[in-house]
Amino acid sequence: MTEQDIQECQKSLDFVLGWFAKPIFIDGDYPQSMKNNLSSLLPEFSDAEKKYIKGTADFFALSFGATLSFQLLDSQMKFHQLESLSLRQLLYWISREYNKPKIFIVENSWFVSGSTKRDDAKYIYYLKKFIMETLKAIRYDEVDVFGYTVWSLMDGFEWHRGYSIRRGLFYVDFQSHDKKFLPKSSALFYQKLIEKNGFPPLPENQPIDGKFPCDFAWGIVDNYIQVDTTPAQFLDTNIYVWDVHHTKKLIKVDGVVTPKRKRHCVDFAAIRLQISLLQEMHVTHFHFSLKWSLILPLGNLSQINHTFLHYYQCFVSELLRVNITPVVALWQPMAENQGLPVVLAKYGAWENPETVQAFVEYAKLCFKTLGHHVKFWITMNEPYVRNLTYSAGHNLLKAHAKAWHLYDKEFRRFQKGKISIALQADWVEPACPFSKNDQEVADRVLEFDIGWLAEPIFGNGDYPHVMREWLHQRNSIDLYNFHLPYFSEEEKKLIQGSFDFFALSHYTTVLVDWEKEDALKYDHYLQVQMIKDITWLNSPSRAAVVPWGLRKMLKWVKSKYGDVPVYIIANGIDDDQNMVQDKLRVYYIQNYINEALKAYTLDNVNLRGYFVYSFNDRTAPKYGLYRYIANQYEPKPSMKHYREIIDNNGFPSSETPDRLCPEMPVLCPECNFFQTRKSLLAFISFIFFAFIVTVFFIIYYSRRIERRYK
């Protein structure tokens, strides 16, 4: 946006459009930039010719598309500028440049590959984008557009491209004898759009008012908390003298030490800061993952890092002290060694069955050490299935189930917690809403992305039938050899039902198409093409903001796995770190939580909690509700907005009846000690009572004896 580039851009538009438009719509003569550049090459109009040409149009007929405008344009006429697909900007420029003429868009479209048949999803979303931009130009920019024409009715010979691309709303098989016209998905889309005369707001996408239940979990996520075990000054046993006259420093006194004292949680200054930030947010739950590699560096119990364990103990106890429930994940995949101890990663990671037993031993240590404070456990947090082999997923499921049964048998009775797995669950939508093939592809992708790990636990104890059928088909047709392992009957019983709730993380929605439009982006394994609706709002990392996808995901979980308690364990979007106001995240949180409310109130989904991702930019750059600058945390507007939603417990309206929620009792970390030893406490109470009574009678009779002798 420099002055020079703006002038060059204007010059390019003068050469492409102004060459004919300015003489007709303005003054009968060519643009001045053309005269300056072409000098004697450009003919001149006489005054009579100028008068004759000027005003010889009742409207401005515009062709905007991918053939003449972009593909065949002489590079000399671009003046080093780039073409733009923004029809709205061009319409605005024409309106301002040529005195607001009436504009008729006589040709506009995009194209798809010549191999694409009737489900032309790419064409649909370009068409949607162009028509939306036309509507915005009319409504917001006051451009007088009075008509729109799609190009073209049917597939045909596309000049220098021949039959390598298709533009038609109707499909033509050029190899057939009769060459029948068959309507494409784009024709059905355009037909519906004409019937609606645009894009009227859908009732199901309108926000609703209402509140969540009183015990709803409002949380925040931090993948890994900052573990700072730097010893406090109070643990230093040395004595120092302050040299106020010379060096102005502390000088250690040799040979003199104070008694060594036990470590206390208050010694960790980093904990106090993090807790205070969480209190400021008004959340009721805090979700983070432990680092297995830090707690057990060798992957087994031969070496336990008690310092880190003590830090985690202090952190969760401090959370409880301020009435925030810790939600703790035992394992989360990381780029470094998959989040595993080095030894386990070196010898096959989850491919190695020994990792299963190592995980169970690690889980038992965590349950013993932290279980008195942690009542909400996650075994595996967001295992990324796209990078998971079938054998690794097989072992991961067995590790989860064994850890769940371990907790259920040995710890649940005393610790009274709950435990489950957390799966990433982004919604998958058919790219062509009228296509059965696209719907089949969407269902298949959902089973491979979510059902793979969910069905054995929440369903029938085995992998989805769709997976087994598809892999069998692929192995028989192609040279692939995808072996999906089988569970024994005993293993099925072990895995099935190993949950207390369904925890899912949800970030975005993707569109899937069965047509092979772009060979480089086509997934041959699942025979699917991932595409995006280019009209969707996007984050800087190109993640689509599609709030209704969350509601569809929650309804899918309910339809598949019944009335299971559901927690949205992570939901968030990245932002531009240079932006002071994170407006996109404010919009994202507002609308995604509202869709969660619809799922709870309208669809009767058993939704128990919602967690925003993420706590701060230090541990999750670009995703935090707190900005981290110069060793300080600053709240973003999104944090304050989320806090307001928490305080209101949703989106109450003036008509919403006030429902006072009872105050939650402050949780006491030490109380569990007494609750699990009621018999012992009763015995001690009885002894103490008997002691008091005995002392009372001794004193009473002693005084009577004294009076008798007096």
PDB file of C-alpha atoms in Angstrom, residues 412-536:
ATOM      1  CA  ARG A 412     -11.832 -44.696  42.971  1.00  0.00           C
ATOM      2  CA  ARG A 413     -13.337 -45.847  46.275  1.00  0.00           C
ATOM      3  CA  PHE A 414     -11.109 -43.578  48.353  1.00  0.00           C
ATOM      4  CA  GLN A 415     -10.292 -40.746  45.954  1.00  0.00           C
ATOM      5  CA  LYS A 416     -13.808 -40.546  44.416  1.00  0.00           C
ATOM      6  CA  GLY A 417     -12.576 -39.177  41.081  1.00  0.00           C
ATOM      7  CA  LYS A 418     -13.461 -39.789  37.452  1.00  0.00           C
ATOM      8  CA  ILE A 419     -11.287 -40.702  34.486  1.00  0.00           C
ATOM      9  CA  SER A 420     -11.554 -40.951  30.697  1.00  0.00           C
ATOM     10  CA  ILE A 421      -9.759 -40.265  27.398  1.00  0.00           C
ATOM     11  CA  ALA A 422      -9.855 -36.955  25.441  1.00  0.00           C
ATOM     12  CA  LEU A 423     -10.172 -37.110  21.641  1.00  0.00           C
ATOM     13  CA  GLN A 424      -9.758 -34.405  19.017  1.00  0.00           C
ATOM     14  CA  ALA A 425     -13.093 -34.079  17.222  1.00  0.00           C
ATOM     15  CA  ASP A 426     -13.281 -31.514  14.432  1.00  0.00           C
ATOM     16  CA  TRP A 427     -16.475 -31.656  12.412  1.00  0.00           C
ATOM     17  CA  VAL A 428     -16.462 -32.993   8.831  1.00  0.00           C
ATOM     18  CA  GLU A 429     -19.115 -31.657   6.457  1.00  0.00           C
ATOM     19  CA  PRO A 430     -19.942 -32.812   2.897  1.00  0.00           C
ATOM     20  CA  ALA A 431     -18.609 -30.201   0.456  1.00  0.00           C
ATOM     21  CA  CYS A 432     -21.615 -30.668  -1.834  1.00  0.00           C
ATOM     22  CA  PRO A 433     -24.764 -30.701   0.321  1.00  0.00           C
ATOM     23  CA  PHE A 434     -26.709 -32.456  -2.477  1.00  0.00           C
ATOM     24  CA  SER A 435     -24.165 -35.252  -3.006  1.00  0.00           C
ATOM     25  CA  LYS A 436     -24.639 -38.738  -1.533  1.00  0.00           C
ATOM     26  CA  ASN A 437     -21.023 -39.525  -2.397  1.00  0.00           C
ATOM     27  CA  ASP A 438     -19.776 -36.566  -0.363  1.00  0.00           C
ATOM     28  CA  GLN A 439     -21.984 -37.612   2.569  1.00  0.00           C
ATOM     29  CA  GLU A 440     -20.482 -41.116   2.478  1.00  0.00           C
ATOM     30  CA  VAL A 441     -16.988 -39.644   2.440  1.00  0.00           C
ATOM     31  CA  ALA A 442     -17.804 -37.370   5.406  1.00  0.00           C
ATOM     32  CA  ASP A 443     -19.148 -40.320   7.413  1.00  0.00           C
ATOM     33  CA  ARG A 444     -16.029 -42.342   6.575  1.00  0.00           C
ATOM     34  CA  VAL A 445     -13.644 -39.584   7.637  1.00  0.00           C
ATOM     35  CA  LEU A 446     -15.506 -39.123  10.958  1.00  0.00           C
ATOM     36  CA  GLU A 447     -15.135 -42.840  11.703  1.00  0.00           C
ATOM     37  CA  PHE A 448     -11.419 -42.808  10.875  1.00  0.00           C
ATOM     38  CA  ASP A 449     -10.754 -39.552  12.764  1.00  0.00           C
ATOM     39  CA  ILE A 450     -12.910 -40.102  15.865  1.00  0.00           C
ATOM     40  CA  GLY A 451     -14.573 -43.501  15.760  1.00  0.00           C
ATOM     41  CA  TRP A 452     -11.216 -45.289  15.494  1.00  0.00           C
ATOM     42  CA  LEU A 453     -10.466 -44.648  19.181  1.00  0.00           C
ATOM     43  CA  ALA A 454     -13.997 -43.824  20.382  1.00  0.00           C
ATOM     44  CA  GLU A 455     -15.918 -46.884  19.191  1.00  0.00           C
ATOM     45  CA  PRO A 456     -13.883 -49.476  21.175  1.00  0.00           C
ATOM     46  CA  ILE A 457     -14.309 -47.436  24.398  1.00  0.00           C
ATOM     47  CA  PHE A 458     -17.777 -45.878  24.066  1.00  0.00           C
ATOM     48  CA  GLY A 459     -19.296 -48.368  21.636  1.00  0.00           C
ATOM     49  CA  ASN A 460     -19.040 -52.117  21.143  1.00  0.00           C
ATOM     50  CA  GLY A 461     -15.430 -52.730  22.212  1.00  0.00           C
ATOM     51  CA  ASP A 462     -14.130 -53.050  18.653  1.00  0.00           C
ATOM     52  CA  TYR A 463     -13.137 -50.768  15.794  1.00  0.00           C
ATOM     53  CA  PRO A 464     -15.881 -49.219  13.622  1.00  0.00           C
ATOM     54  CA  HIS A 465     -17.374 -51.548  11.027  1.00  0.00           C
ATOM     55  CA  VAL A 466     -16.807 -48.814   8.397  1.00  0.00           C
ATOM     56  CA  MET A 467     -13.039 -48.928   9.043  1.00  0.00           C
ATOM     57  CA  ARG A 468     -12.756 -52.677   8.719  1.00  0.00           C
ATOM     58  CA  GLU A 469     -14.865 -52.751   5.538  1.00  0.00           C
ATOM     59  CA  TRP A 470     -12.974 -49.901   3.899  1.00  0.00           C
ATOM     60  CA  LEU A 471      -9.509 -51.299   4.689  1.00  0.00           C
ATOM     61  CA  HIS A 472     -10.532 -54.748   3.489  1.00  0.00           C
ATOM     62  CA  GLN A 473     -11.724 -53.192   0.243  1.00  0.00           C
ATOM     63  CA  ARG A 474      -8.545 -51.145  -0.214  1.00  0.00           C
ATOM     64  CA  ASN A 475      -6.284 -54.123   0.515  1.00  0.00           C
ATOM     65  CA  SER A 476      -8.098 -56.264  -2.042  1.00  0.00           C
ATOM     66  CA  ILE A 477      -8.086 -53.628  -4.809  1.00  0.00           C
ATOM     67  CA  ASP A 478      -4.778 -51.822  -4.373  1.00  0.00           C
ATOM     68  CA  LEU A 479      -1.270 -52.755  -3.409  1.00  0.00           C
ATOM     69  CA  TYR A 480      -1.834 -51.357   0.090  1.00  0.00           C
ATOM     70  CA  ASN A 481      -1.525 -53.608   3.121  1.00  0.00           C
ATOM     71  CA  PHE A 482      -3.289 -51.792   5.943  1.00  0.00           C
ATOM     72  CA  HIS A 483      -3.653 -54.246   8.790  1.00  0.00           C
ATOM     73  CA  LEU A 484      -6.144 -53.218  11.468  1.00  0.00           C
ATOM     74  CA  PRO A 485      -5.421 -55.474  14.478  1.00  0.00           C
ATOM     75  CA  TYR A 486      -8.080 -57.549  16.203  1.00  0.00           C
ATOM     76  CA  PHE A 487      -8.922 -57.523  19.907  1.00  0.00           C
ATOM     77  CA  SER A 488      -9.422 -60.749  21.807  1.00  0.00           C
ATOM     78  CA  GLU A 489     -12.779 -61.145  23.575  1.00  0.00           C
ATOM     79  CA  GLU A 490     -11.011 -60.441  26.867  1.00  0.00           C
ATOM     80  CA  GLU A 491      -9.481 -57.251  25.472  1.00  0.00           C
ATOM     81  CA  LYS A 492     -12.862 -56.103  24.154  1.00  0.00           C
ATOM     82  CA  LYS A 493     -14.360 -56.481  27.627  1.00  0.00           C
ATOM     83  CA  LEU A 494     -11.359 -54.626  29.071  1.00  0.00           C
ATOM     84  CA  ILE A 495     -11.696 -51.651  26.699  1.00  0.00           C
ATOM     85  CA  GLN A 496     -15.470 -51.379  26.313  1.00  0.00           C
ATOM     86  CA  GLY A 497     -16.959 -49.039  28.906  1.00  0.00           C
ATOM     87  CA  SER A 498     -13.598 -47.763  30.191  1.00  0.00           C
ATOM     88  CA  PHE A 499     -14.862 -44.198  30.562  1.00  0.00           C
ATOM     89  CA  ASP A 500     -16.666 -41.911  32.982  1.00  0.00           C
ATOM     90  CA  PHE A 501     -17.352 -39.141  30.443  1.00  0.00           C
ATOM     91  CA  PHE A 502     -16.679 -38.190  26.820  1.00  0.00           C
ATOM     92  CA  ALA A 503     -14.000 -35.478  26.553  1.00  0.00           C
ATOM     93  CA  LEU A 504     -13.465 -33.892  23.144  1.00  0.00           C
ATOM     94  CA  SER A 505     -11.383 -31.024  21.803  1.00  0.00           C
ATOM     95  CA  HIS A 506     -12.845 -29.118  18.885  1.00  0.00           C
ATOM     96  CA  TYR A 507     -11.259 -26.309  16.886  1.00  0.00           C
ATOM     97  CA  THR A 508     -12.673 -26.088  13.359  1.00  0.00           C
ATOM     98  CA  THR A 509     -14.706 -27.693  10.566  1.00  0.00           C
ATOM     99  CA  VAL A 510     -13.490 -29.067   7.228  1.00  0.00           C
ATOM    100  CA  LEU A 511     -15.312 -29.847   3.993  1.00  0.00           C
ATOM    101  CA  VAL A 512     -14.743 -33.126   2.146  1.00  0.00           C
ATOM    102  CA  ASP A 513     -15.331 -33.972  -1.498  1.00  0.00           C
ATOM    103  CA  TRP A 514     -15.032 -37.340  -3.232  1.00  0.00           C
ATOM    104  CA  GLU A 515     -14.011 -35.798  -6.583  1.00  0.00           C
ATOM    105  CA  LYS A 516     -10.287 -35.743  -7.374  1.00  0.00           C
ATOM    106  CA  GLU A 517     -10.093 -32.022  -8.141  1.00  0.00           C
ATOM    107  CA  ASP A 518      -6.516 -31.369  -6.977  1.00  0.00           C
ATOM    108  CA  ALA A 519      -4.205 -34.384  -7.279  1.00  0.00           C
ATOM    109  CA  LEU A 520      -1.606 -32.895  -4.913  1.00  0.00           C
ATOM    110  CA  LYS A 521      -4.155 -32.494  -2.092  1.00  0.00           C
ATOM    111  CA  TYR A 522      -6.101 -35.680  -2.717  1.00  0.00           C
ATOM    112  CA  ASP A 523      -5.994 -38.393  -0.046  1.00  0.00           C
ATOM    113  CA  HIS A 524      -5.771 -41.631  -2.038  1.00  0.00           C
ATOM    114  CA  TYR A 525      -5.924 -43.703   1.144  1.00  0.00           C
ATOM    115  CA  LEU A 526      -9.427 -42.504   2.102  1.00  0.00           C
ATOM    116  CA  GLN A 527     -10.319 -41.290  -1.418  1.00  0.00           C
ATOM    117  CA  VAL A 528     -11.187 -37.834  -0.179  1.00  0.00           C
ATOM    118  CA  GLN A 529     -10.347 -34.234  -1.027  1.00  0.00           C
ATOM    119  CA  MET A 530     -10.220 -31.741   1.852  1.00  0.00           C
ATOM    120  CA  ILE A 531     -11.416 -28.296   0.790  1.00  0.00           C
ATOM    121  CA  LYS A 532     -12.515 -25.040   2.439  1.00  0.00           C
ATOM    122  CA  ASP A 533     -15.428 -22.734   1.944  1.00  0.00           C
ATOM    123  CA  ILE A 534     -13.539 -19.589   0.885  1.00  0.00           C
ATOM    124  CA  THR A 535     -16.342 -17.416   2.283  1.00  0.00           C
ATOM    125  CA  TRP A 536     -15.677 -18.649   5.829  1.00  0.00           C
TER     126      TRP A 536
END
